[in-house]
Amino acid sequence: MASTLILMRHGKSAYPDGVGDHARPLAPRGHREAALAGDWLRATQPAVDAVRCSTATRTRQTLAATGIDAPVEFTDDIYEANPHTLIELIQLTDDAIGTLLVVGHVPGIPWTAWELAANRESDQATELSRKFPTSALAVLAFDRPWARIDPGTGELTHFHVPR
């Protein structure tokens, strides 16, 4: 069974006065780059079957800007999550889902991509380890069911920064 995981950092956020971190919206650049990320996903990846998205305003707006039309589960568990928490969440995915998109935050999203990748010497992993900009996407392929996804069991096939 092949599983594809796409980890996406939210788009560039704005910093309006008096707005707490969880409620911060996207900046215009964030909307534009998230839309570009959606275009890239549709052009290069199989259809996204399901999405797990942080409840933060900027992640919800990022997902909306991508135009990805798949069933969505919004969860607080992604906000400020560490790789262990994100991997546990991913492991709960139903095996009928071939491609899962997770939209979240730094540091959880890049650290999880790094943890899951077996090919850490690849050009994509090297680039990812240097910087994981806003709206960036890490795509990992697994040859196992979701419940058996663990650190070092995936192949980082793409690292894309939409600009």
PDB file of N, CA and C in Angstrom, residues 31-135:
ATOM      1  N   HIS A  31      -1.814  34.864   0.886  1.00  0.00           N
ATOM      2  CA  HIS A  31      -2.898  34.404   0.003  1.00  0.00           C
ATOM      3  C   HIS A  31      -2.344  34.034  -1.370  1.00  0.00           C
ATOM      4  N   ARG A  32      -1.493  34.902  -1.920  1.00  0.00           N
ATOM      5  CA  ARG A  32      -0.937  34.676  -3.262  1.00  0.00           C
ATOM      6  C   ARG A  32      -0.093  33.395  -3.298  1.00  0.00           C
ATOM      7  N   GLU A  33       0.796  33.218  -2.330  1.00  0.00           N
ATOM      8  CA  GLU A  33       1.697  32.061  -2.351  1.00  0.00           C
ATOM      9  C   GLU A  33       0.969  30.756  -2.027  1.00  0.00           C
ATOM     10  N   ALA A  34      -0.052  30.821  -1.174  1.00  0.00           N
ATOM     11  CA  ALA A  34      -0.845  29.619  -0.894  1.00  0.00           C
ATOM     12  C   ALA A  34      -1.602  29.191  -2.157  1.00  0.00           C
ATOM     13  N   ALA A  35      -2.099  30.155  -2.925  1.00  0.00           N
ATOM     14  CA  ALA A  35      -2.763  29.832  -4.194  1.00  0.00           C
ATOM     15  C   ALA A  35      -1.779  29.175  -5.153  1.00  0.00           C
ATOM     16  N   LEU A  36      -0.546  29.677  -5.206  1.00  0.00           N
ATOM     17  CA  LEU A  36       0.492  29.063  -6.045  1.00  0.00           C
ATOM     18  C   LEU A  36       0.801  27.637  -5.577  1.00  0.00           C
ATOM     19  N   ALA A  37       0.800  27.428  -4.262  1.00  0.00           N
ATOM     20  CA  ALA A  37       1.030  26.083  -3.724  1.00  0.00           C
ATOM     21  C   ALA A  37      -0.080  25.139  -4.180  1.00  0.00           C
ATOM     22  N   GLY A  38      -1.321  25.610  -4.153  1.00  0.00           N
ATOM     23  CA  GLY A  38      -2.436  24.799  -4.630  1.00  0.00           C
ATOM     24  C   GLY A  38      -2.302  24.459  -6.102  1.00  0.00           C
ATOM     25  N   ASP A  39      -1.879  25.434  -6.907  1.00  0.00           N
ATOM     26  CA  ASP A  39      -1.657  25.181  -8.337  1.00  0.00           C
ATOM     27  C   ASP A  39      -0.603  24.094  -8.521  1.00  0.00           C
ATOM     28  N   TRP A  40       0.495  24.183  -7.761  1.00  0.00           N
ATOM     29  CA  TRP A  40       1.575  23.202  -7.853  1.00  0.00           C
ATOM     30  C   TRP A  40       1.072  21.821  -7.443  1.00  0.00           C
ATOM     31  N   LEU A  41       0.306  21.758  -6.366  1.00  0.00           N
ATOM     32  CA  LEU A  41      -0.221  20.464  -5.922  1.00  0.00           C
ATOM     33  C   LEU A  41      -1.082  19.815  -6.990  1.00  0.00           C
ATOM     34  N   ARG A  42      -1.984  20.578  -7.579  1.00  0.00           N
ATOM     35  CA  ARG A  42      -2.867  20.020  -8.607  1.00  0.00           C
ATOM     36  C   ARG A  42      -2.073  19.573  -9.840  1.00  0.00           C
ATOM     37  N   ALA A  43      -0.989  20.262 -10.142  1.00  0.00           N
ATOM     38  CA  ALA A  43      -0.197  19.934 -11.335  1.00  0.00           C
ATOM     39  C   ALA A  43       0.750  18.754 -11.127  1.00  0.00           C
ATOM     40  N   THR A  44       1.156  18.495  -9.888  1.00  0.00           N
ATOM     41  CA  THR A  44       2.231  17.517  -9.676  1.00  0.00           C
ATOM     42  C   THR A  44       1.874  16.327  -8.808  1.00  0.00           C
ATOM     43  N   GLN A  45       0.796  16.410  -8.051  1.00  0.00           N
ATOM     44  CA  GLN A  45       0.484  15.361  -7.088  1.00  0.00           C
ATOM     45  C   GLN A  45      -0.841  14.695  -7.419  1.00  0.00           C
ATOM     46  N   PRO A  46      -0.996  13.454  -6.948  1.00  0.00           N
ATOM     47  CA  PRO A  46      -2.307  12.835  -7.103  1.00  0.00           C
ATOM     48  C   PRO A  46      -3.332  13.633  -6.292  1.00  0.00           C
ATOM     49  N   ALA A  47      -4.565  13.402  -6.562  1.00  0.00           N
ATOM     50  CA  ALA A  47      -5.619  14.128  -5.850  1.00  0.00           C
ATOM     51  C   ALA A  47      -5.460  13.967  -4.337  1.00  0.00           C
ATOM     52  N   VAL A  48      -5.660  15.036  -3.624  1.00  0.00           N
ATOM     53  CA  VAL A  48      -5.635  14.987  -2.167  1.00  0.00           C
ATOM     54  C   VAL A  48      -6.952  14.380  -1.714  1.00  0.00           C
ATOM     55  N   ASP A  49      -6.879  13.323  -0.900  1.00  0.00           N
ATOM     56  CA  ASP A  49      -8.074  12.615  -0.451  1.00  0.00           C
ATOM     57  C   ASP A  49      -8.639  13.177   0.850  1.00  0.00           C
ATOM     58  N   ALA A  50      -7.768  13.740   1.678  1.00  0.00           N
ATOM     59  CA  ALA A  50      -8.205  14.262   2.977  1.00  0.00           C
ATOM     60  C   ALA A  50      -7.219  15.311   3.455  1.00  0.00           C
ATOM     61  N   VAL A  51      -7.715  16.198   4.324  1.00  0.00           N
ATOM     62  CA  VAL A  51      -6.891  17.282   4.871  1.00  0.00           C
ATOM     63  C   VAL A  51      -7.079  17.308   6.381  1.00  0.00           C
ATOM     64  N   ARG A  52      -5.981  17.512   7.079  1.00  0.00           N
ATOM     65  CA  ARG A  52      -6.018  17.847   8.502  1.00  0.00           C
ATOM     66  C   ARG A  52      -5.383  19.220   8.608  1.00  0.00           C
ATOM     67  N   CYS A  53      -6.075  20.124   9.259  1.00  0.00           N
ATOM     68  CA  CYS A  53      -5.650  21.522   9.287  1.00  0.00           C
ATOM     69  C   CYS A  53      -5.765  22.071  10.700  1.00  0.00           C
ATOM     70  N   SER A  54      -4.786  22.833  11.101  1.00  0.00           N
ATOM     71  CA  SER A  54      -4.838  23.549  12.371  1.00  0.00           C
ATOM     72  C   SER A  54      -6.057  24.466  12.376  1.00  0.00           C
ATOM     73  N   THR A  55      -6.551  24.762  13.557  1.00  0.00           N
ATOM     74  CA  THR A  55      -7.706  25.651  13.683  1.00  0.00           C
ATOM     75  C   THR A  55      -7.327  27.127  13.611  1.00  0.00           C
ATOM     76  N   ALA A  56      -6.045  27.442  13.569  1.00  0.00           N
ATOM     77  CA  ALA A  56      -5.619  28.841  13.503  1.00  0.00           C
ATOM     78  C   ALA A  56      -6.162  29.505  12.239  1.00  0.00           C
ATOM     79  N   THR A  57      -6.457  30.784  12.337  1.00  0.00           N
ATOM     80  CA  THR A  57      -7.024  31.520  11.200  1.00  0.00           C
ATOM     81  C   THR A  57      -6.122  31.432   9.978  1.00  0.00           C
ATOM     82  N   ARG A  58      -4.829  31.621  10.154  1.00  0.00           N
ATOM     83  CA  ARG A  58      -3.918  31.636   8.999  1.00  0.00           C
ATOM     84  C   ARG A  58      -3.820  30.282   8.301  1.00  0.00           C
ATOM     85  N   THR A  59      -3.980  29.176   9.039  1.00  0.00           N
ATOM     86  CA  THR A  59      -3.951  27.870   8.375  1.00  0.00           C
ATOM     87  C   THR A  59      -5.253  27.616   7.627  1.00  0.00           C
ATOM     88  N   ARG A  60      -6.371  28.023   8.206  1.00  0.00           N
ATOM     89  CA  ARG A  60      -7.667  27.885   7.514  1.00  0.00           C
ATOM     90  C   ARG A  60      -7.663  28.709   6.219  1.00  0.00           C
ATOM     91  N   GLN A  61      -7.137  29.930   6.285  1.00  0.00           N
ATOM     92  CA  GLN A  61      -7.083  30.779   5.097  1.00  0.00           C
ATOM     93  C   GLN A  61      -6.091  30.229   4.070  1.00  0.00           C
ATOM     94  N   THR A  62      -5.015  29.625   4.536  1.00  0.00           N
ATOM     95  CA  THR A  62      -4.053  28.998   3.624  1.00  0.00           C
ATOM     96  C   THR A  62      -4.733  27.876   2.853  1.00  0.00           C
ATOM     97  N   LEU A  63      -5.417  27.013   3.577  1.00  0.00           N
ATOM     98  CA  LEU A  63      -6.111  25.905   2.923  1.00  0.00           C
ATOM     99  C   LEU A  63      -7.137  26.427   1.918  1.00  0.00           C
ATOM    100  N   ALA A  64      -7.909  27.417   2.298  1.00  0.00           N
ATOM    101  CA  ALA A  64      -8.904  27.981   1.377  1.00  0.00           C
ATOM    102  C   ALA A  64      -8.236  28.527   0.118  1.00  0.00           C
ATOM    103  N   ALA A  65      -7.110  29.198   0.276  1.00  0.00           N
ATOM    104  CA  ALA A  65      -6.413  29.796  -0.867  1.00  0.00           C
ATOM    105  C   ALA A  65      -5.838  28.745  -1.814  1.00  0.00           C
ATOM    106  N   THR A  66      -5.526  27.543  -1.307  1.00  0.00           N
ATOM    107  CA  THR A  66      -4.988  26.505  -2.191  1.00  0.00           C
ATOM    108  C   THR A  66      -6.032  26.012  -3.179  1.00  0.00           C
ATOM    109  N   GLY A  67      -7.311  26.121  -2.808  1.00  0.00           N
ATOM    110  CA  GLY A  67      -8.367  25.602  -3.668  1.00  0.00           C
ATOM    111  C   GLY A  67      -8.470  24.088  -3.631  1.00  0.00           C
ATOM    112  N   ILE A  68      -7.796  23.448  -2.695  1.00  0.00           N
ATOM    113  CA  ILE A  68      -7.883  21.995  -2.570  1.00  0.00           C
ATOM    114  C   ILE A  68      -9.269  21.648  -2.036  1.00  0.00           C
ATOM    115  N   ASP A  69      -9.934  20.769  -2.757  1.00  0.00           N
ATOM    116  CA  ASP A  69     -11.309  20.395  -2.414  1.00  0.00           C
ATOM    117  C   ASP A  69     -11.311  18.939  -1.954  1.00  0.00           C
ATOM    118  N   ALA A  70     -11.121  18.755  -0.660  1.00  0.00           N
ATOM    119  CA  ALA A  70     -11.119  17.414  -0.067  1.00  0.00           C
ATOM    120  C   ALA A  70     -11.740  17.532   1.322  1.00  0.00           C
ATOM    121  N   PRO A  71     -12.226  16.437   1.857  1.00  0.00           N
ATOM    122  CA  PRO A  71     -12.765  16.486   3.212  1.00  0.00           C
ATOM    123  C   PRO A  71     -11.705  16.992   4.196  1.00  0.00           C
ATOM    124  N   VAL A  72     -12.130  17.882   5.107  1.00  0.00           N
ATOM    125  CA  VAL A  72     -11.198  18.541   6.026  1.00  0.00           C
ATOM    126  C   VAL A  72     -11.587  18.255   7.470  1.00  0.00           C
ATOM    127  N   GLU A  73     -10.575  17.962   8.261  1.00  0.00           N
ATOM    128  CA  GLU A  73     -10.728  17.885   9.713  1.00  0.00           C
ATOM    129  C   GLU A  73      -9.887  19.010  10.305  1.00  0.00           C
ATOM    130  N   PHE A  74     -10.525  19.949  10.973  1.00  0.00           N
ATOM    131  CA  PHE A  74      -9.809  21.020  11.660  1.00  0.00           C
ATOM    132  C   PHE A  74      -9.553  20.552  13.087  1.00  0.00           C
ATOM    133  N   THR A  75      -8.309  20.686  13.533  1.00  0.00           N
ATOM    134  CA  THR A  75      -7.960  20.198  14.863  1.00  0.00           C
ATOM    135  C   THR A  75      -6.971  21.127  15.566  1.00  0.00           C
ATOM    136  N   ASP A  76      -7.221  21.352  16.836  1.00  0.00           N
ATOM    137  CA  ASP A  76      -6.300  22.137  17.669  1.00  0.00           C
ATOM    138  C   ASP A  76      -4.988  21.405  17.901  1.00  0.00           C
ATOM    139  N   ASP A  77      -4.989  20.088  17.697  1.00  0.00           N
ATOM    140  CA  ASP A  77      -3.793  19.288  17.961  1.00  0.00           C
ATOM    141  C   ASP A  77      -2.604  19.670  17.083  1.00  0.00           C
ATOM    142  N   ILE A  78      -2.846  20.325  15.962  1.00  0.00           N
ATOM    143  CA  ILE A  78      -1.753  20.705  15.053  1.00  0.00           C
ATOM    144  C   ILE A  78      -1.088  22.011  15.495  1.00  0.00           C
ATOM    145  N   TYR A  79      -1.848  22.865  16.142  1.00  0.00           N
ATOM    146  CA  TYR A  79      -1.321  24.159  16.602  1.00  0.00           C
ATOM    147  C   TYR A  79      -0.287  23.906  17.697  1.00  0.00           C
ATOM    148  N   GLU A  80       0.936  24.393  17.480  1.00  0.00           N
ATOM    149  CA  GLU A  80       2.064  24.227  18.407  1.00  0.00           C
ATOM    150  C   GLU A  80       2.455  22.766  18.621  1.00  0.00           C
ATOM    151  N   ALA A  81       2.137  21.881  17.676  1.00  0.00           N
ATOM    152  CA  ALA A  81       2.444  20.459  17.818  1.00  0.00           C
ATOM    153  C   ALA A  81       3.910  20.171  17.540  1.00  0.00           C
ATOM    154  N   ASN A  82       4.422  19.178  18.242  1.00  0.00           N
ATOM    155  CA  ASN A  82       5.772  18.683  17.979  1.00  0.00           C
ATOM    156  C   ASN A  82       5.671  17.486  17.025  1.00  0.00           C
ATOM    157  N   PRO A  83       6.788  17.009  16.492  1.00  0.00           N
ATOM    158  CA  PRO A  83       6.726  15.887  15.543  1.00  0.00           C
ATOM    159  C   PRO A  83       6.040  14.648  16.109  1.00  0.00           C
ATOM    160  N   HIS A  84       6.280  14.332  17.366  1.00  0.00           N
ATOM    161  CA  HIS A  84       5.656  13.144  17.964  1.00  0.00           C
ATOM    162  C   HIS A  84       4.127  13.241  17.881  1.00  0.00           C
ATOM    163  N   THR A  85       3.591  14.398  18.243  1.00  0.00           N
ATOM    164  CA  THR A  85       2.142  14.604  18.196  1.00  0.00           C
ATOM    165  C   THR A  85       1.621  14.527  16.769  1.00  0.00           C
ATOM    166  N   LEU A  86       2.329  15.162  15.829  1.00  0.00           N
ATOM    167  CA  LEU A  86       1.880  15.139  14.433  1.00  0.00           C
ATOM    168  C   LEU A  86       1.941  13.726  13.849  1.00  0.00           C
ATOM    169  N   ILE A  87       2.990  12.989  14.167  1.00  0.00           N
ATOM    170  CA  ILE A  87       3.095  11.619  13.657  1.00  0.00           C
ATOM    171  C   ILE A  87       1.964  10.768  14.215  1.00  0.00           C
ATOM    172  N   GLU A  88       1.651  10.912  15.493  1.00  0.00           N
ATOM    173  CA  GLU A  88       0.523  10.172  16.068  1.00  0.00           C
ATOM    174  C   GLU A  88      -0.781  10.520  15.362  1.00  0.00           C
ATOM    175  N   LEU A  89      -0.975  11.784  15.055  1.00  0.00           N
ATOM    176  CA  LEU A  89      -2.181  12.221  14.349  1.00  0.00           C
ATOM    177  C   LEU A  89      -2.233  11.604  12.947  1.00  0.00           C
ATOM    178  N   ILE A  90      -1.114  11.595  12.256  1.00  0.00           N
ATOM    179  CA  ILE A  90      -1.036  11.013  10.909  1.00  0.00           C
ATOM    180  C   ILE A  90      -1.314   9.512  10.957  1.00  0.00           C
ATOM    181  N   GLN A  91      -0.824   8.839  11.987  1.00  0.00           N
ATOM    182  CA  GLN A  91      -1.018   7.391  12.117  1.00  0.00           C
ATOM    183  C   GLN A  91      -2.487   7.002  12.269  1.00  0.00           C
ATOM    184  N   LEU A  92      -3.333   7.935  12.653  1.00  0.00           N
ATOM    185  CA  LEU A  92      -4.769   7.667  12.816  1.00  0.00           C
ATOM    186  C   LEU A  92      -5.545   7.726  11.499  1.00  0.00           C
ATOM    187  N   THR A  93      -4.855   8.045  10.406  1.00  0.00           N
ATOM    188  CA  THR A  93      -5.501   8.185   9.105  1.00  0.00           C
ATOM    189  C   THR A  93      -6.028   6.841   8.610  1.00  0.00           C
ATOM    190  N   ASP A  94      -7.230   6.861   8.073  1.00  0.00           N
ATOM    191  CA  ASP A  94      -7.853   5.666   7.513  1.00  0.00           C
ATOM    192  C   ASP A  94      -7.070   5.221   6.278  1.00  0.00           C
ATOM    193  N   ASP A  95      -6.844   3.926   6.145  1.00  0.00           N
ATOM    194  CA  ASP A  95      -6.066   3.410   5.017  1.00  0.00           C
ATOM    195  C   ASP A  95      -6.744   3.583   3.667  1.00  0.00           C
ATOM    196  N   ALA A  96      -8.018   3.946   3.645  1.00  0.00           N
ATOM    197  CA  ALA A  96      -8.692   4.236   2.380  1.00  0.00           C
ATOM    198  C   ALA A  96      -8.188   5.552   1.786  1.00  0.00           C
ATOM    199  N   ILE A  97      -7.503   6.356   2.586  1.00  0.00           N
ATOM    200  CA  ILE A  97      -6.963   7.645   2.138  1.00  0.00           C
ATOM    201  C   ILE A  97      -5.563   7.415   1.583  1.00  0.00           C
ATOM    202  N   GLY A  98      -5.389   7.748   0.316  1.00  0.00           N
ATOM    203  CA  GLY A  98      -4.088   7.571  -0.321  1.00  0.00           C
ATOM    204  C   GLY A  98      -3.175   8.761  -0.132  1.00  0.00           C
ATOM    205  N   THR A  99      -3.743   9.982  -0.165  1.00  0.00           N
ATOM    206  CA  THR A  99      -2.952  11.210  -0.035  1.00  0.00           C
ATOM    207  C   THR A  99      -3.575  12.104   1.028  1.00  0.00           C
ATOM    208  N   LEU A 100      -2.763  12.440   2.018  1.00  0.00           N
ATOM    209  CA  LEU A 100      -3.190  13.289   3.129  1.00  0.00           C
ATOM    210  C   LEU A 100      -2.383  14.580   3.110  1.00  0.00           C
ATOM    211  N   LEU A 101      -3.084  15.704   3.221  1.00  0.00           N
ATOM    212  CA  LEU A 101      -2.455  17.023   3.346  1.00  0.00           C
ATOM    213  C   LEU A 101      -2.631  17.490   4.784  1.00  0.00           C
ATOM    214  N   VAL A 102      -1.524  17.894   5.420  1.00  0.00           N
ATOM    215  CA  VAL A 102      -1.567  18.460   6.761  1.00  0.00           C
ATOM    216  C   VAL A 102      -1.073  19.898   6.670  1.00  0.00           C
ATOM    217  N   VAL A 103      -1.897  20.844   7.118  1.00  0.00           N
ATOM    218  CA  VAL A 103      -1.550  22.267   7.084  1.00  0.00           C
ATOM    219  C   VAL A 103      -1.314  22.726   8.516  1.00  0.00           C
ATOM    220  N   GLY A 104      -0.093  23.197   8.766  1.00  0.00           N
ATOM    221  CA  GLY A 104       0.252  23.571  10.129  1.00  0.00           C
ATOM    222  C   GLY A 104       1.298  24.658  10.211  1.00  0.00           C
ATOM    223  N   HIS A 105       2.128  24.541  11.224  1.00  0.00           N
ATOM    224  CA  HIS A 105       3.003  25.632  11.650  1.00  0.00           C
ATOM    225  C   HIS A 105       4.451  25.182  11.804  1.00  0.00           C
ATOM    226  N   VAL A 106       5.316  26.178  11.966  1.00  0.00           N
ATOM    227  CA  VAL A 106       6.708  25.967  12.357  1.00  0.00           C
ATOM    228  C   VAL A 106       6.731  26.000  13.874  1.00  0.00           C
ATOM    229  N   PRO A 107       7.441  25.140  14.543  1.00  0.00           N
ATOM    230  CA  PRO A 107       8.428  24.202  14.003  1.00  0.00           C
ATOM    231  C   PRO A 107       7.890  22.810  13.689  1.00  0.00           C
ATOM    232  N   GLY A 108       6.640  22.522  14.040  1.00  0.00           N
ATOM    233  CA  GLY A 108       6.129  21.160  13.896  1.00  0.00           C
ATOM    234  C   GLY A 108       6.179  20.592  12.492  1.00  0.00           C
ATOM    235  N   ILE A 109       5.748  21.376  11.502  1.00  0.00           N
ATOM    236  CA  ILE A 109       5.696  20.861  10.123  1.00  0.00           C
ATOM    237  C   ILE A 109       7.098  20.518   9.593  1.00  0.00           C
ATOM    238  N   PRO A 110       8.070  21.430   9.626  1.00  0.00           N
ATOM    239  CA  PRO A 110       9.385  21.048   9.094  1.00  0.00           C
ATOM    240  C   PRO A 110      10.071  19.957   9.908  1.00  0.00           C
ATOM    241  N   TRP A 111       9.943  19.998  11.211  1.00  0.00           N
ATOM    242  CA  TRP A 111      10.580  18.965  12.032  1.00  0.00           C
ATOM    243  C   TRP A 111       9.980  17.598  11.758  1.00  0.00           C
ATOM    244  N   THR A 112       8.673  17.549  11.526  1.00  0.00           N
ATOM    245  CA  THR A 112       8.014  16.279  11.221  1.00  0.00           C
ATOM    246  C   THR A 112       8.483  15.754   9.862  1.00  0.00           C
ATOM    247  N   ALA A 113       8.575  16.635   8.879  1.00  0.00           N
ATOM    248  CA  ALA A 113       9.085  16.213   7.563  1.00  0.00           C
ATOM    249  C   ALA A 113      10.490  15.621   7.702  1.00  0.00           C
ATOM    250  N   TRP A 114      11.316  16.283   8.463  1.00  0.00           N
ATOM    251  CA  TRP A 114      12.701  15.817   8.673  1.00  0.00           C
ATOM    252  C   TRP A 114      12.701  14.471   9.397  1.00  0.00           C
ATOM    253  N   GLU A 115      11.888  14.349  10.431  1.00  0.00           N
ATOM    254  CA  GLU A 115      11.821  13.105  11.210  1.00  0.00           C
ATOM    255  C   GLU A 115      11.368  11.922  10.360  1.00  0.00           C
ATOM    256  N   LEU A 116      10.391  12.143   9.510  1.00  0.00           N
ATOM    257  CA  LEU A 116       9.820  11.050   8.730  1.00  0.00           C
ATOM    258  C   LEU A 116      10.702  10.624   7.556  1.00  0.00           C
ATOM    259  N   ALA A 117      11.534  11.520   7.057  1.00  0.00           N
ATOM    260  CA  ALA A 117      12.337  11.232   5.862  1.00  0.00           C
ATOM    261  C   ALA A 117      13.471  10.254   6.167  1.00  0.00           C
ATOM    262  N   ALA A 118      13.556   9.222   5.337  1.00  0.00           N
ATOM    263  CA  ALA A 118      14.680   8.287   5.427  1.00  0.00           C
ATOM    264  C   ALA A 118      15.863   8.810   4.624  1.00  0.00           C
ATOM    265  N   ASN A 119      15.593   9.609   3.602  1.00  0.00           N
ATOM    266  CA  ASN A 119      16.629  10.099   2.684  1.00  0.00           C
ATOM    267  C   ASN A 119      17.076  11.513   3.077  1.00  0.00           C
ATOM    268  N   ARG A 120      17.640  11.638   4.252  1.00  0.00           N
ATOM    269  CA  ARG A 120      18.039  12.953   4.770  1.00  0.00           C
ATOM    270  C   ARG A 120      19.268  13.524   4.075  1.00  0.00           C
ATOM    271  N   GLU A 121      19.928  12.731   3.242  1.00  0.00           N
ATOM    272  CA  GLU A 121      21.084  13.220   2.500  1.00  0.00           C
ATOM    273  C   GLU A 121      20.688  13.767   1.127  1.00  0.00           C
ATOM    274  N   SER A 122      19.417  13.698   0.776  1.00  0.00           N
ATOM    275  CA  SER A 122      18.960  14.157  -0.537  1.00  0.00           C
ATOM    276  C   SER A 122      19.014  15.680  -0.621  1.00  0.00           C
ATOM    277  N   ASP A 123      19.016  16.189  -1.857  1.00  0.00           N
ATOM    278  CA  ASP A 123      19.010  17.635  -2.064  1.00  0.00           C
ATOM    279  C   ASP A 123      17.779  18.283  -1.434  1.00  0.00           C
ATOM    280  N   GLN A 124      16.613  17.615  -1.586  1.00  0.00           N
ATOM    281  CA  GLN A 124      15.380  18.169  -1.018  1.00  0.00           C
ATOM    282  C   GLN A 124      15.470  18.264   0.504  1.00  0.00           C
ATOM    283  N   ALA A 125      16.003  17.216   1.150  1.00  0.00           N
ATOM    284  CA  ALA A 125      16.110  17.219   2.612  1.00  0.00           C
ATOM    285  C   ALA A 125      17.106  18.272   3.085  1.00  0.00           C
ATOM    286  N   THR A 126      18.180  18.442   2.345  1.00  0.00           N
ATOM    287  CA  THR A 126      19.159  19.465   2.708  1.00  0.00           C
ATOM    288  C   THR A 126      18.526  20.842   2.634  1.00  0.00           C
ATOM    289  N   GLU A 127      17.780  21.106   1.564  1.00  0.00           N
ATOM    290  CA  GLU A 127      17.095  22.394   1.419  1.00  0.00           C
ATOM    291  C   GLU A 127      16.069  22.592   2.532  1.00  0.00           C
ATOM    292  N   LEU A 128      15.288  21.557   2.807  1.00  0.00           N
ATOM    293  CA  LEU A 128      14.276  21.616   3.862  1.00  0.00           C
ATOM    294  C   LEU A 128      14.912  21.910   5.215  1.00  0.00           C
ATOM    295  N   SER A 129      16.065  21.311   5.487  1.00  0.00           N
ATOM    296  CA  SER A 129      16.706  21.489   6.790  1.00  0.00           C
ATOM    297  C   SER A 129      17.254  22.904   6.979  1.00  0.00           C
ATOM    298  N   ARG A 130      17.511  23.589   5.890  1.00  0.00           N
ATOM    299  CA  ARG A 130      18.029  24.963   5.980  1.00  0.00           C
ATOM    300  C   ARG A 130      16.930  25.965   6.293  1.00  0.00           C
ATOM    301  N   LYS A 131      15.787  25.807   5.616  1.00  0.00           N
ATOM    302  CA  LYS A 131      14.690  26.742   5.813  1.00  0.00           C
ATOM    303  C   LYS A 131      13.419  26.135   5.241  1.00  0.00           C
ATOM    304  N   PHE A 132      12.312  26.332   5.957  1.00  0.00           N
ATOM    305  CA  PHE A 132      11.006  25.853   5.511  1.00  0.00           C
ATOM    306  C   PHE A 132      10.101  27.076   5.474  1.00  0.00           C
ATOM    307  N   PRO A 133      10.151  27.842   4.366  1.00  0.00           N
ATOM    308  CA  PRO A 133       9.427  29.114   4.290  1.00  0.00           C
ATOM    309  C   PRO A 133       7.902  28.948   4.349  1.00  0.00           C
ATOM    310  N   THR A 134       7.223  30.061   4.506  1.00  0.00           N
ATOM    311  CA  THR A 134       5.768  30.053   4.489  1.00  0.00           C
ATOM    312  C   THR A 134       5.269  29.503   3.152  1.00  0.00           C
ATOM    313  N   SER A 135       4.179  28.772   3.206  1.00  0.00           N
ATOM    314  CA  SER A 135       3.521  28.110   2.068  1.00  0.00           C
ATOM    315  C   SER A 135       4.328  26.968   1.464  1.00  0.00           C
TER     316      SER A 135
END
